[in-house]
Amino acid sequence: MHPYIKANKDRFLNELIELLKIPSISADSAYAGDVKRAADMVALRLKEAGIPTVEVVETPGHPVVFGEKIIDPNLPTVMVYGHYDVQPPDPVELWDSPPFEPVIKKTDIHPDGAIFARGACDDKGQMYMHVKALELLNNNNELPCNVKLMIEGEEEVGSANLAWFLENHREKLDCDIILISDTGIIDNETPSICVGLRGLSYVEVEVTGPNRDLHSGLYGGAAPNPLNLLSKMVASLQDEKGRITVKGFYDDVEVLSTEMREELGRAPFDEEAFKKSIGINGVIGEAEYSVPERMSIRPTLDVNGMWGGYTGEGAKTVIPSKAYAKISMRLVPFQNPDKITDLFVKHFESIAPEGVTVKVTPHHGGVPYVAPTDTPAYQAASDAMESAYGKKPVPVRSGGSIPIVALFEEKLGAKSILMGFGLNSDAIHSPNEHYGLFNYFIGIETIAKFYPNFVERHQSNAQ
Ligand code: BES
Ligand code: MN
Ligand code: MN
């Protein structure tokens, strides 16, 4: 471990604990004050870390923390992106300790301990590694280039106002590369760098039958039941081979070369351990693709929630008037979220059986992202990881989404390096989210190594 990290270990951890105590839940307006408090704390810590210009920029939603240190306009600029907002902790009763009262516990996967709290891994813990890496570089007079930071408070609700921020503050966002830690590695012995994110199309459907809830005895048998019919419609969205039946859905899906599939297939995967880790006795999906491929380079369609009728205690005999479902589709290159949403709406309307009407409301979407590996920035990240872990990282495409990354490329013309350190078992978005202390400290070290590597490779590439 770097001597500076070793000497400041406890403080680095305690500062993160303080940040994790703030319930910065962006989805719930009742927490808007806490979201603001988290932004203020991040801003203060950035100043303390030696970033001279730091602003908490108000937006129509939650604020963006923007910081910069320009040491020489002729040097390259790294922009750090992260988010200080978190997912709601629900269901709170499934947490072993309260989500905003961080505790450190040892686990089988994290024998050195992990910090348990909402946001520990996604993304406060990972974002804060950057603040500490910059403190390290500043304090040792080793910051080799310009740095900007854009830490937002609305990632978990679709980053709508960050898009607004990109357009309204375009002039101060010029950079050569964006550096992000909001993804994962394979495991603590197998470093990896994320080279792809899936896109997203998210819709809500409403199926309406009779004009009011009906007695299921008096009307049952002839009155169309929207819950029965919605279930059928949803079930028909995938065929028995695991293919999505929405017409045109696969038209733009990227066909990967055998070489590419081989390269990505080098990441180790243990199917039995995978099944055990989530408590299932079998996997589903397209037989012609490996299980990791089904979760990364192939698109999906999943119901996230479905409701209607009577769901309270006991039994109530009723044919509901309405039934609802929230449906997410994860997209891969070169699918376009708007086009997919349109195809979904058309398809869903076309399969509505007689007796019901359907309404589809689109929610947020996101364009998929692929990062090249033959760039100075990727090589710099790869070298940094190799020197921290003693092993060369493997490139991996992730199944998750960070929609703003594709927008960075579109609006700023900048590529992103997705150098995250979380583990899939860290339970992000779930009860008992945690982040390994090993991951936290090695992350700080790796990020600090990235900067000189990047500047060196960037300069020699420019010559
Ligand atoms: N950090 C995650 C995304 C992620 C996690 C990508 C692990 C790759 C590996 C991010 O905070 C997230 O949760 N994104 C959402 C999308 C967003 C629009 C709510 C997602 O993927 O569901
Ligand atoms: Mn995240
Ligand atoms: Mn998240």
mmCIF file of N, CA, C and O in Angstrom, residues 125-215:
data_model
loop_
_atom_site.group_PDB
_atom_site.id
_atom_site.type_symbol
_atom_site.label_atom_id
_atom_site.label_comp_id
_atom_site.label_asym_id
_atom_site.label_seq_id
_atom_site.Cartn_x
_atom_site.Cartn_y
_atom_site.Cartn_z
ATOM 1 N N GLY A 125 -18.707 5.198 -2.079
ATOM 2 C CA GLY A 125 -17.397 4.614 -1.777
ATOM 3 C C GLY A 125 -16.457 4.712 -2.965
ATOM 4 O O GLY A 125 -15.281 5.080 -2.838
ATOM 5 N N GLN A 126 -16.996 4.404 -4.141
ATOM 6 C CA GLN A 126 -16.147 4.425 -5.340
ATOM 7 C C GLN A 126 -15.823 5.864 -5.777
ATOM 8 O O GLN A 126 -14.716 6.158 -6.202
ATOM 9 N N MET A 127 -16.801 6.735 -5.659
ATOM 10 C CA MET A 127 -16.562 8.140 -6.018
ATOM 11 C C MET A 127 -15.511 8.754 -5.086
ATOM 12 O O MET A 127 -14.619 9.491 -5.512
ATOM 13 N N TYR A 128 -15.629 8.412 -3.791
ATOM 14 C CA TYR A 128 -14.743 9.043 -2.811
ATOM 15 C C TYR A 128 -13.280 8.598 -2.965
ATOM 16 O O TYR A 128 -12.366 9.318 -2.574
ATOM 17 N N MET A 129 -13.061 7.428 -3.574
ATOM 18 C CA MET A 129 -11.680 7.002 -3.864
ATOM 19 C C MET A 129 -10.968 8.054 -4.719
ATOM 20 O O MET A 129 -9.773 8.280 -4.566
ATOM 21 N N HIS A 130 -11.732 8.675 -5.610
ATOM 22 C CA HIS A 130 -11.132 9.705 -6.481
ATOM 23 C C HIS A 130 -10.728 10.940 -5.684
ATOM 24 O O HIS A 130 -9.688 11.533 -5.937
ATOM 25 N N VAL A 131 -11.574 11.303 -4.729
ATOM 26 C CA VAL A 131 -11.249 12.471 -3.908
ATOM 27 C C VAL A 131 -9.950 12.201 -3.143
ATOM 28 O O VAL A 131 -9.064 13.067 -3.064
ATOM 29 N N LYS A 132 -9.830 10.985 -2.619
ATOM 30 C CA LYS A 132 -8.629 10.661 -1.834
ATOM 31 C C LYS A 132 -7.395 10.471 -2.724
ATOM 32 O O LYS A 132 -6.278 10.820 -2.333
ATOM 33 N N ALA A 133 -7.581 9.937 -3.911
ATOM 34 C CA ALA A 133 -6.443 9.791 -4.832
ATOM 35 C C ALA A 133 -5.926 11.171 -5.232
ATOM 36 O O ALA A 133 -4.706 11.389 -5.334
ATOM 37 N N LEU A 134 -6.842 12.118 -5.417
ATOM 38 C CA LEU A 134 -6.407 13.471 -5.783
ATOM 39 C C LEU A 134 -5.734 14.160 -4.592
ATOM 40 O O LEU A 134 -4.760 14.900 -4.765
ATOM 41 N N GLU A 135 -6.230 13.891 -3.398
ATOM 42 C CA GLU A 135 -5.549 14.421 -2.201
ATOM 43 C C GLU A 135 -4.110 13.901 -2.146
ATOM 44 O O GLU A 135 -3.166 14.666 -1.916
ATOM 45 N N LEU A 136 -3.973 12.606 -2.398
ATOM 46 C CA LEU A 136 -2.632 11.999 -2.384
ATOM 47 C C LEU A 136 -1.710 12.691 -3.392
ATOM 48 O O LEU A 136 -0.588 13.099 -3.058
ATOM 49 N N LEU A 137 -2.205 12.835 -4.612
ATOM 50 C CA LEU A 137 -1.366 13.437 -5.659
ATOM 51 C C LEU A 137 -1.036 14.895 -5.327
ATOM 52 O O LEU A 137 0.104 15.328 -5.466
ATOM 53 N N ASN A 138 -2.037 15.638 -4.866
ATOM 54 C CA ASN A 138 -1.809 17.047 -4.532
ATOM 55 C C ASN A 138 -0.804 17.189 -3.389
ATOM 56 O O ASN A 138 0.126 17.993 -3.456
ATOM 57 N N ASN A 139 -0.995 16.390 -2.346
ATOM 58 C CA ASN A 139 -0.119 16.510 -1.179
ATOM 59 C C ASN A 139 1.323 16.114 -1.463
ATOM 60 O O ASN A 139 2.241 16.581 -0.808
ATOM 61 N N ASN A 140 1.500 15.234 -2.448
ATOM 62 C CA ASN A 140 2.864 14.836 -2.809
ATOM 63 C C ASN A 140 3.386 15.630 -4.005
ATOM 64 O O ASN A 140 4.425 15.281 -4.561
ATOM 65 N N ASN A 141 2.658 16.691 -4.374
ATOM 66 C CA ASN A 141 3.035 17.477 -5.553
ATOM 67 C C ASN A 141 3.233 16.612 -6.784
ATOM 68 O O ASN A 141 4.200 16.789 -7.520
ATOM 69 N N GLU A 142 2.332 15.668 -6.975
ATOM 70 C CA GLU A 142 2.481 14.728 -8.083
ATOM 71 C C GLU A 142 1.341 14.782 -9.090
ATOM 72 O O GLU A 142 1.256 13.911 -9.957
ATOM 73 N N LEU A 143 0.455 15.759 -8.946
ATOM 74 C CA LEU A 143 -0.637 15.824 -9.934
ATOM 75 C C LEU A 143 -0.030 16.240 -11.270
ATOM 76 O O LEU A 143 0.484 17.348 -11.410
ATOM 77 N N PRO A 144 -0.066 15.345 -12.296
ATOM 78 C CA PRO A 144 0.681 15.618 -13.522
ATOM 79 C C PRO A 144 -0.132 16.300 -14.621
ATOM 80 O O PRO A 144 0.377 16.495 -15.720
ATOM 81 N N CYS A 145 -1.394 16.622 -14.373
ATOM 82 C CA CYS A 145 -2.225 17.202 -15.435
ATOM 83 C C CYS A 145 -3.376 17.975 -14.810
ATOM 84 O O CYS A 145 -3.485 18.053 -13.595
ATOM 85 N N ASN A 146 -4.236 18.528 -15.653
ATOM 86 C CA ASN A 146 -5.418 19.222 -15.161
ATOM 87 C C ASN A 146 -6.476 18.201 -14.774
ATOM 88 O O ASN A 146 -6.547 17.119 -15.358
ATOM 89 N N VAL A 147 -7.285 18.583 -13.810
ATOM 90 C CA VAL A 147 -8.356 17.669 -13.424
ATOM 91 C C VAL A 147 -9.636 18.451 -13.206
ATOM 92 O O VAL A 147 -9.622 19.587 -12.714
ATOM 93 N N LYS A 148 -10.751 17.852 -13.659
ATOM 94 C CA LYS A 148 -12.081 18.402 -13.402
ATOM 95 C C LYS A 148 -12.898 17.287 -12.758
ATOM 96 O O LYS A 148 -12.629 16.111 -12.997
ATOM 97 N N LEU A 149 -13.862 17.672 -11.955
ATOM 98 C CA LEU A 149 -14.739 16.663 -11.359
ATOM 99 C C LEU A 149 -16.188 17.087 -11.523
ATOM 100 O O LEU A 149 -16.512 18.264 -11.371
ATOM 101 N N MET A 150 -17.018 16.117 -11.846
ATOM 102 C CA MET A 150 -18.438 16.379 -12.003
ATOM 103 C C MET A 150 -19.145 15.255 -11.241
ATOM 104 O O MET A 150 -19.201 14.109 -11.694
ATOM 105 N N ILE A 151 -19.590 15.600 -10.034
ATOM 106 C CA ILE A 151 -20.194 14.582 -9.169
ATOM 107 C C ILE A 151 -21.679 14.926 -9.044
ATOM 108 O O ILE A 151 -22.030 15.964 -8.486
ATOM 109 N N GLU A 152 -22.531 14.057 -9.584
ATOM 110 C CA GLU A 152 -23.949 14.415 -9.665
ATOM 111 C C GLU A 152 -24.805 13.746 -8.596
ATOM 112 O O GLU A 152 -24.365 12.798 -7.933
ATOM 113 N N GLY A 153 -26.034 14.233 -8.480
ATOM 114 C CA GLY A 153 -26.948 13.727 -7.466
ATOM 115 C C GLY A 153 -28.211 13.118 -8.031
ATOM 116 O O GLY A 153 -29.208 12.978 -7.318
ATOM 117 N N GLU A 154 -28.179 12.754 -9.318
ATOM 118 C CA GLU A 154 -29.397 12.204 -9.923
ATOM 119 C C GLU A 154 -29.126 10.988 -10.814
ATOM 120 O O GLU A 154 -29.947 10.652 -11.670
ATOM 121 N N GLU A 155 -27.983 10.324 -10.596
ATOM 122 C CA GLU A 155 -27.689 9.169 -11.456
ATOM 123 C C GLU A 155 -28.747 8.091 -11.289
ATOM 124 O O GLU A 155 -29.197 7.485 -12.266
ATOM 125 N N GLU A 156 -29.147 7.868 -10.051
ATOM 126 C CA GLU A 156 -30.072 6.752 -9.790
ATOM 127 C C GLU A 156 -31.495 7.038 -10.256
ATOM 128 O O GLU A 156 -32.367 6.177 -10.166
ATOM 129 N N VAL A 157 -31.760 8.264 -10.735
ATOM 130 C CA VAL A 157 -33.080 8.545 -11.293
ATOM 131 C C VAL A 157 -32.991 8.992 -12.752
ATOM 132 O O VAL A 157 -33.884 9.653 -13.263
ATOM 133 N N GLY A 158 -31.885 8.638 -13.415
ATOM 134 C CA GLY A 158 -31.820 8.842 -14.865
ATOM 135 C C GLY A 158 -31.018 10.047 -15.346
ATOM 136 O O GLY A 158 -30.969 10.309 -16.540
ATOM 137 N N SER A 159 -30.371 10.806 -14.443
ATOM 138 C CA SER A 159 -29.450 11.893 -14.825
ATOM 139 C C SER A 159 -30.067 12.951 -15.734
ATOM 140 O O SER A 159 -29.358 13.576 -16.517
ATOM 141 N N ALA A 160 -31.387 13.175 -15.622
ATOM 142 C CA ALA A 160 -32.038 14.109 -16.553
ATOM 143 C C ALA A 160 -31.387 15.493 -16.512
ATOM 144 O O ALA A 160 -31.196 16.131 -17.548
ATOM 145 N N ASN A 161 -31.050 15.964 -15.306
ATOM 146 C CA ASN A 161 -30.502 17.315 -15.213
ATOM 147 C C ASN A 161 -29.006 17.385 -15.457
ATOM 148 O O ASN A 161 -28.451 18.465 -15.631
ATOM 149 N N LEU A 162 -28.362 16.234 -15.500
ATOM 150 C CA LEU A 162 -26.956 16.286 -15.870
ATOM 151 C C LEU A 162 -26.846 16.566 -17.374
ATOM 152 O O LEU A 162 -25.946 17.289 -17.816
ATOM 153 N N ALA A 163 -27.791 16.046 -18.129
ATOM 154 C CA ALA A 163 -27.840 16.361 -19.559
ATOM 155 C C ALA A 163 -28.020 17.875 -19.730
ATOM 156 O O ALA A 163 -27.355 18.501 -20.555
ATOM 157 N N TRP A 164 -28.893 18.430 -18.925
ATOM 158 C CA TRP A 164 -29.123 19.883 -18.917
ATOM 159 C C TRP A 164 -27.826 20.608 -18.567
ATOM 160 O O TRP A 164 -27.442 21.586 -19.197
ATOM 161 N N PHE A 165 -27.125 20.099 -17.544
ATOM 162 C CA PHE A 165 -25.862 20.689 -17.096
ATOM 163 C C PHE A 165 -24.829 20.669 -18.230
ATOM 164 O O PHE A 165 -24.118 21.652 -18.453
ATOM 165 N N LEU A 166 -24.749 19.556 -18.958
ATOM 166 C CA LEU A 166 -23.779 19.444 -20.066
ATOM 167 C C LEU A 166 -24.024 20.540 -21.104
ATOM 168 O O LEU A 166 -23.081 21.109 -21.651
ATOM 169 N N GLU A 167 -25.300 20.803 -21.380
ATOM 170 C CA GLU A 167 -25.601 21.824 -22.386
ATOM 171 C C GLU A 167 -25.380 23.235 -21.863
ATOM 172 O O GLU A 167 -24.869 24.092 -22.570
ATOM 173 N N ASN A 168 -25.743 23.469 -20.593
ATOM 174 C CA ASN A 168 -25.645 24.826 -20.042
ATOM 175 C C ASN A 168 -24.253 25.211 -19.566
ATOM 176 O O ASN A 168 -23.979 26.387 -19.348
ATOM 177 N N HIS A 169 -23.394 24.240 -19.348
ATOM 178 C CA HIS A 169 -22.046 24.542 -18.862
ATOM 179 C C HIS A 169 -20.997 23.913 -19.767
ATOM 180 O O HIS A 169 -19.902 23.587 -19.322
ATOM 181 N N ARG A 170 -21.371 23.757 -21.033
ATOM 182 C CA ARG A 170 -20.506 23.094 -21.995
ATOM 183 C C ARG A 170 -19.083 23.662 -21.987
ATOM 184 O O ARG A 170 -18.107 22.938 -22.080
ATOM 185 N N GLU A 171 -18.971 25.012 -21.827
ATOM 186 C CA GLU A 171 -17.675 25.685 -21.989
ATOM 187 C C GLU A 171 -16.662 25.260 -20.927
ATOM 188 O O GLU A 171 -15.469 25.274 -21.176
ATOM 189 N N LYS A 172 -17.131 24.831 -19.766
ATOM 190 C CA LYS A 172 -16.119 24.459 -18.763
ATOM 191 C C LYS A 172 -15.872 22.958 -18.685
ATOM 192 O O LYS A 172 -15.165 22.494 -17.794
ATOM 193 N N LEU A 173 -16.450 22.192 -19.618
ATOM 194 C CA LEU A 173 -16.370 20.738 -19.502
ATOM 195 C C LEU A 173 -15.392 20.082 -20.478
ATOM 196 O O LEU A 173 -15.339 18.859 -20.571
ATOM 197 N N ASP A 174 -14.610 20.903 -21.194
ATOM 198 C CA ASP A 174 -13.635 20.313 -22.122
ATOM 199 C C ASP A 174 -12.677 19.398 -21.374
ATOM 200 O O ASP A 174 -12.184 19.757 -20.310
ATOM 201 N N CYS A 175 -12.429 18.232 -21.937
ATOM 202 C CA CYS A 175 -11.489 17.306 -21.288
ATOM 203 C C CYS A 175 -11.005 16.296 -22.318
ATOM 204 O O CYS A 175 -11.573 16.184 -23.408
ATOM 205 N N ASP A 176 -9.956 15.562 -21.950
ATOM 206 C CA ASP A 176 -9.409 14.564 -22.876
ATOM 207 C C ASP A 176 -9.946 13.175 -22.597
ATOM 208 O O ASP A 176 -9.992 12.326 -23.492
ATOM 209 N N ILE A 177 -10.309 12.948 -21.346
ATOM 210 C CA ILE A 177 -10.838 11.622 -20.987
ATOM 211 C C ILE A 177 -11.696 11.773 -19.729
ATOM 212 O O ILE A 177 -11.446 12.656 -18.908
ATOM 213 N N ILE A 178 -12.706 10.921 -19.634
ATOM 214 C CA ILE A 178 -13.532 10.913 -18.423
ATOM 215 C C ILE A 178 -13.214 9.625 -17.664
ATOM 216 O O ILE A 178 -13.145 8.544 -18.262
ATOM 217 N N LEU A 179 -12.979 9.778 -16.377
ATOM 218 C CA LEU A 179 -12.592 8.632 -15.547
ATOM 219 C C LEU A 179 -13.710 8.367 -14.540
ATOM 220 O O LEU A 179 -14.105 9.265 -13.796
ATOM 221 N N ILE A 180 -14.201 7.130 -14.538
ATOM 222 C CA ILE A 180 -15.375 6.797 -13.728
ATOM 223 C C ILE A 180 -15.140 5.507 -12.945
ATOM 224 O O ILE A 180 -14.697 4.505 -13.511
ATOM 225 N N SER A 181 -15.452 5.526 -11.657
ATOM 226 C CA SER A 181 -15.493 4.279 -10.886
ATOM 227 C C SER A 181 -16.922 4.079 -10.400
ATOM 228 O O SER A 181 -17.316 4.595 -9.357
ATOM 229 N N ASP A 182 -17.700 3.375 -11.196
ATOM 230 C CA ASP A 182 -19.103 3.119 -10.853
ATOM 231 C C ASP A 182 -19.530 1.774 -11.437
ATOM 232 O O ASP A 182 -20.690 1.539 -11.725
ATOM 233 N N THR A 183 -18.522 0.919 -11.646
ATOM 234 C CA THR A 183 -18.757 -0.429 -12.189
ATOM 235 C C THR A 183 -17.984 -1.411 -11.313
ATOM 236 O O THR A 183 -17.659 -1.061 -10.171
ATOM 237 N N GLY A 184 -17.708 -2.607 -11.829
ATOM 238 C CA GLY A 184 -17.077 -3.606 -10.964
ATOM 239 C C GLY A 184 -15.891 -4.301 -11.595
ATOM 240 O O GLY A 184 -15.541 -4.072 -12.755
ATOM 241 N N ILE A 185 -15.278 -5.143 -10.741
ATOM 242 C CA ILE A 185 -14.244 -6.067 -11.225
ATOM 243 C C ILE A 185 -14.781 -7.488 -11.037
ATOM 244 O O ILE A 185 -15.800 -7.685 -10.370
ATOM 245 N N ILE A 186 -14.107 -8.474 -11.637
ATOM 246 C CA ILE A 186 -14.607 -9.851 -11.578
ATOM 247 C C ILE A 186 -14.539 -10.369 -10.146
ATOM 248 O O ILE A 186 -15.527 -10.805 -9.580
ATOM 249 N N ASP A 187 -13.359 -10.329 -9.550
ATOM 250 C CA ASP A 187 -13.216 -10.603 -8.114
ATOM 251 C C ASP A 187 -11.879 -10.036 -7.668
ATOM 252 O O ASP A 187 -11.128 -9.509 -8.502
ATOM 253 N N ASN A 188 -11.580 -10.135 -6.377
ATOM 254 C CA ASN A 188 -10.393 -9.436 -5.889
ATOM 255 C C ASN A 188 -9.080 -10.052 -6.364
ATOM 256 O O ASN A 188 -8.021 -9.450 -6.206
ATOM 257 N N GLU A 189 -9.144 -11.242 -6.962
ATOM 258 C CA GLU A 189 -7.932 -11.831 -7.556
ATOM 259 C C GLU A 189 -7.911 -11.607 -9.066
ATOM 260 O O GLU A 189 -6.927 -11.929 -9.725
ATOM 261 N N THR A 190 -9.009 -11.142 -9.613
ATOM 262 C CA THR A 190 -9.117 -11.026 -11.065
ATOM 263 C C THR A 190 -9.553 -9.617 -11.459
ATOM 264 O O THR A 190 -10.725 -9.352 -11.661
ATOM 265 N N PRO A 191 -8.576 -8.693 -11.550
ATOM 266 C CA PRO A 191 -8.963 -7.332 -11.927
ATOM 267 C C PRO A 191 -9.495 -7.301 -13.355
ATOM 268 O O PRO A 191 -9.105 -8.107 -14.197
ATOM 269 N N SER A 192 -10.419 -6.385 -13.593
ATOM 270 C CA SER A 192 -10.965 -6.236 -14.937
ATOM 271 C C SER A 192 -11.327 -4.775 -15.142
ATOM 272 O O SER A 192 -11.445 -4.014 -14.185
ATOM 273 N N ILE A 193 -11.464 -4.404 -16.397
ATOM 274 C CA ILE A 193 -11.884 -3.043 -16.729
ATOM 275 C C ILE A 193 -13.147 -3.158 -17.561
ATOM 276 O O ILE A 193 -13.217 -3.963 -18.504
ATOM 277 N N CYS A 194 -14.138 -2.377 -17.202
ATOM 278 C CA CYS A 194 -15.422 -2.425 -17.902
ATOM 279 C C CYS A 194 -15.282 -1.724 -19.251
ATOM 280 O O CYS A 194 -14.881 -0.566 -19.313
ATOM 281 N N VAL A 195 -15.618 -2.424 -20.323
ATOM 282 C CA VAL A 195 -15.500 -1.823 -21.658
ATOM 283 C C VAL A 195 -16.840 -1.729 -22.366
ATOM 284 O O VAL A 195 -16.902 -1.507 -23.577
ATOM 285 N N GLY A 196 -17.908 -1.920 -21.625
ATOM 286 C CA GLY A 196 -19.220 -1.772 -22.245
ATOM 287 C C GLY A 196 -20.307 -1.679 -21.205
ATOM 288 O O GLY A 196 -20.192 -2.269 -20.126
ATOM 289 N N LEU A 197 -21.311 -0.885 -21.523
ATOM 290 C CA LEU A 197 -22.483 -0.758 -20.650
ATOM 291 C C LEU A 197 -23.704 -0.971 -21.529
ATOM 292 O O LEU A 197 -23.716 -0.557 -22.692
ATOM 293 N N ARG A 198 -24.727 -1.604 -20.965
ATOM 294 C CA ARG A 198 -25.938 -1.741 -21.761
ATOM 295 C C ARG A 198 -26.764 -0.467 -21.687
ATOM 296 O O ARG A 198 -26.663 0.304 -20.745
ATOM 297 N N GLY A 199 -27.564 -0.260 -22.710
ATOM 298 C CA GLY A 199 -28.510 0.857 -22.708
ATOM 299 C C GLY A 199 -29.804 0.412 -22.058
ATOM 300 O O GLY A 199 -29.914 -0.706 -21.540
ATOM 301 N N LEU A 200 -30.784 1.292 -22.104
ATOM 302 C CA LEU A 200 -32.004 1.004 -21.363
ATOM 303 C C LEU A 200 -33.206 1.643 -22.039
ATOM 304 O O LEU A 200 -33.140 2.774 -22.541
ATOM 305 N N SER A 201 -34.295 0.887 -22.063
ATOM 306 C CA SER A 201 -35.598 1.465 -22.397
ATOM 307 C C SER A 201 -36.529 0.979 -21.300
ATOM 308 O O SER A 201 -36.614 -0.228 -21.044
ATOM 309 N N TYR A 202 -37.179 1.917 -20.619
ATOM 310 C CA TYR A 202 -37.988 1.548 -19.453
ATOM 311 C C TYR A 202 -39.399 2.075 -19.667
ATOM 312 O O TYR A 202 -39.594 3.267 -19.906
ATOM 313 N N VAL A 203 -40.380 1.181 -19.604
ATOM 314 C CA VAL A 203 -41.765 1.588 -19.849
ATOM 315 C C VAL A 203 -42.687 1.080 -18.742
ATOM 316 O O VAL A 203 -42.372 0.122 -18.041
ATOM 317 N N GLU A 204 -43.813 1.758 -18.636
ATOM 318 C CA GLU A 204 -44.858 1.287 -17.731
ATOM 319 C C GLU A 204 -46.093 1.018 -18.579
ATOM 320 O O GLU A 204 -46.425 1.826 -19.450
ATOM 321 N N VAL A 205 -46.750 -0.099 -18.339
ATOM 322 C CA VAL A 205 -47.947 -0.410 -19.121
ATOM 323 C C VAL A 205 -49.169 -0.458 -18.218
ATOM 324 O O VAL A 205 -49.087 -0.856 -17.057
ATOM 325 N N GLU A 206 -50.278 -0.024 -18.788
ATOM 326 C CA GLU A 206 -51.550 -0.037 -18.062
ATOM 327 C C GLU A 206 -52.566 -0.743 -18.948
ATOM 328 O O GLU A 206 -52.740 -0.377 -20.107
ATOM 329 N N VAL A 207 -53.197 -1.773 -18.413
ATOM 330 C CA VAL A 207 -54.211 -2.507 -19.165
ATOM 331 C C VAL A 207 -55.554 -2.278 -18.483
ATOM 332 O O VAL A 207 -55.684 -2.484 -17.277
ATOM 333 N N THR A 208 -56.513 -1.814 -19.258
ATOM 334 C CA THR A 208 -57.829 -1.496 -18.689
ATOM 335 C C THR A 208 -58.894 -2.422 -19.251
ATOM 336 O O THR A 208 -58.987 -2.619 -20.467
ATOM 337 N N GLY A 209 -59.687 -3.002 -18.357
ATOM 338 C CA GLY A 209 -60.817 -3.856 -18.763
ATOM 339 C C GLY A 209 -62.116 -3.154 -18.433
ATOM 340 O O GLY A 209 -62.392 -2.068 -18.945
ATOM 341 N N PRO A 210 -62.914 -3.731 -17.550
ATOM 342 C CA PRO A 210 -64.196 -3.109 -17.196
ATOM 343 C C PRO A 210 -64.018 -1.742 -16.540
ATOM 344 O O PRO A 210 -62.948 -1.428 -16.029
ATOM 345 N N ASN A 211 -65.107 -0.958 -16.555
ATOM 346 C CA ASN A 211 -64.995 0.429 -16.084
ATOM 347 C C ASN A 211 -64.920 0.551 -14.567
ATOM 348 O O ASN A 211 -64.810 1.638 -14.030
ATOM 349 N N ARG A 212 -65.028 -0.573 -13.840
ATOM 350 C CA ARG A 212 -64.867 -0.548 -12.378
ATOM 351 C C ARG A 212 -64.488 -1.946 -11.919
ATOM 352 O O ARG A 212 -64.643 -2.926 -12.678
ATOM 353 N N ASP A 213 -63.974 -2.068 -10.704
ATOM 354 C CA ASP A 213 -63.713 -3.391 -10.134
ATOM 355 C C ASP A 213 -65.058 -4.107 -10.000
ATOM 356 O O ASP A 213 -66.049 -3.501 -9.578
ATOM 357 N N LEU A 214 -65.064 -5.409 -10.361
ATOM 358 C CA LEU A 214 -66.338 -6.138 -10.397
ATOM 359 C C LEU A 214 -66.331 -7.318 -9.425
ATOM 360 O O LEU A 214 -65.272 -7.875 -9.109
ATOM 361 N N HIS A 215 -67.484 -7.750 -9.020
ATOM 362 C CA HIS A 215 -67.648 -8.979 -8.251
ATOM 363 C C HIS A 215 -67.204 -10.137 -9.156
ATOM 364 O O HIS A 215 -67.751 -10.315 -10.257
#
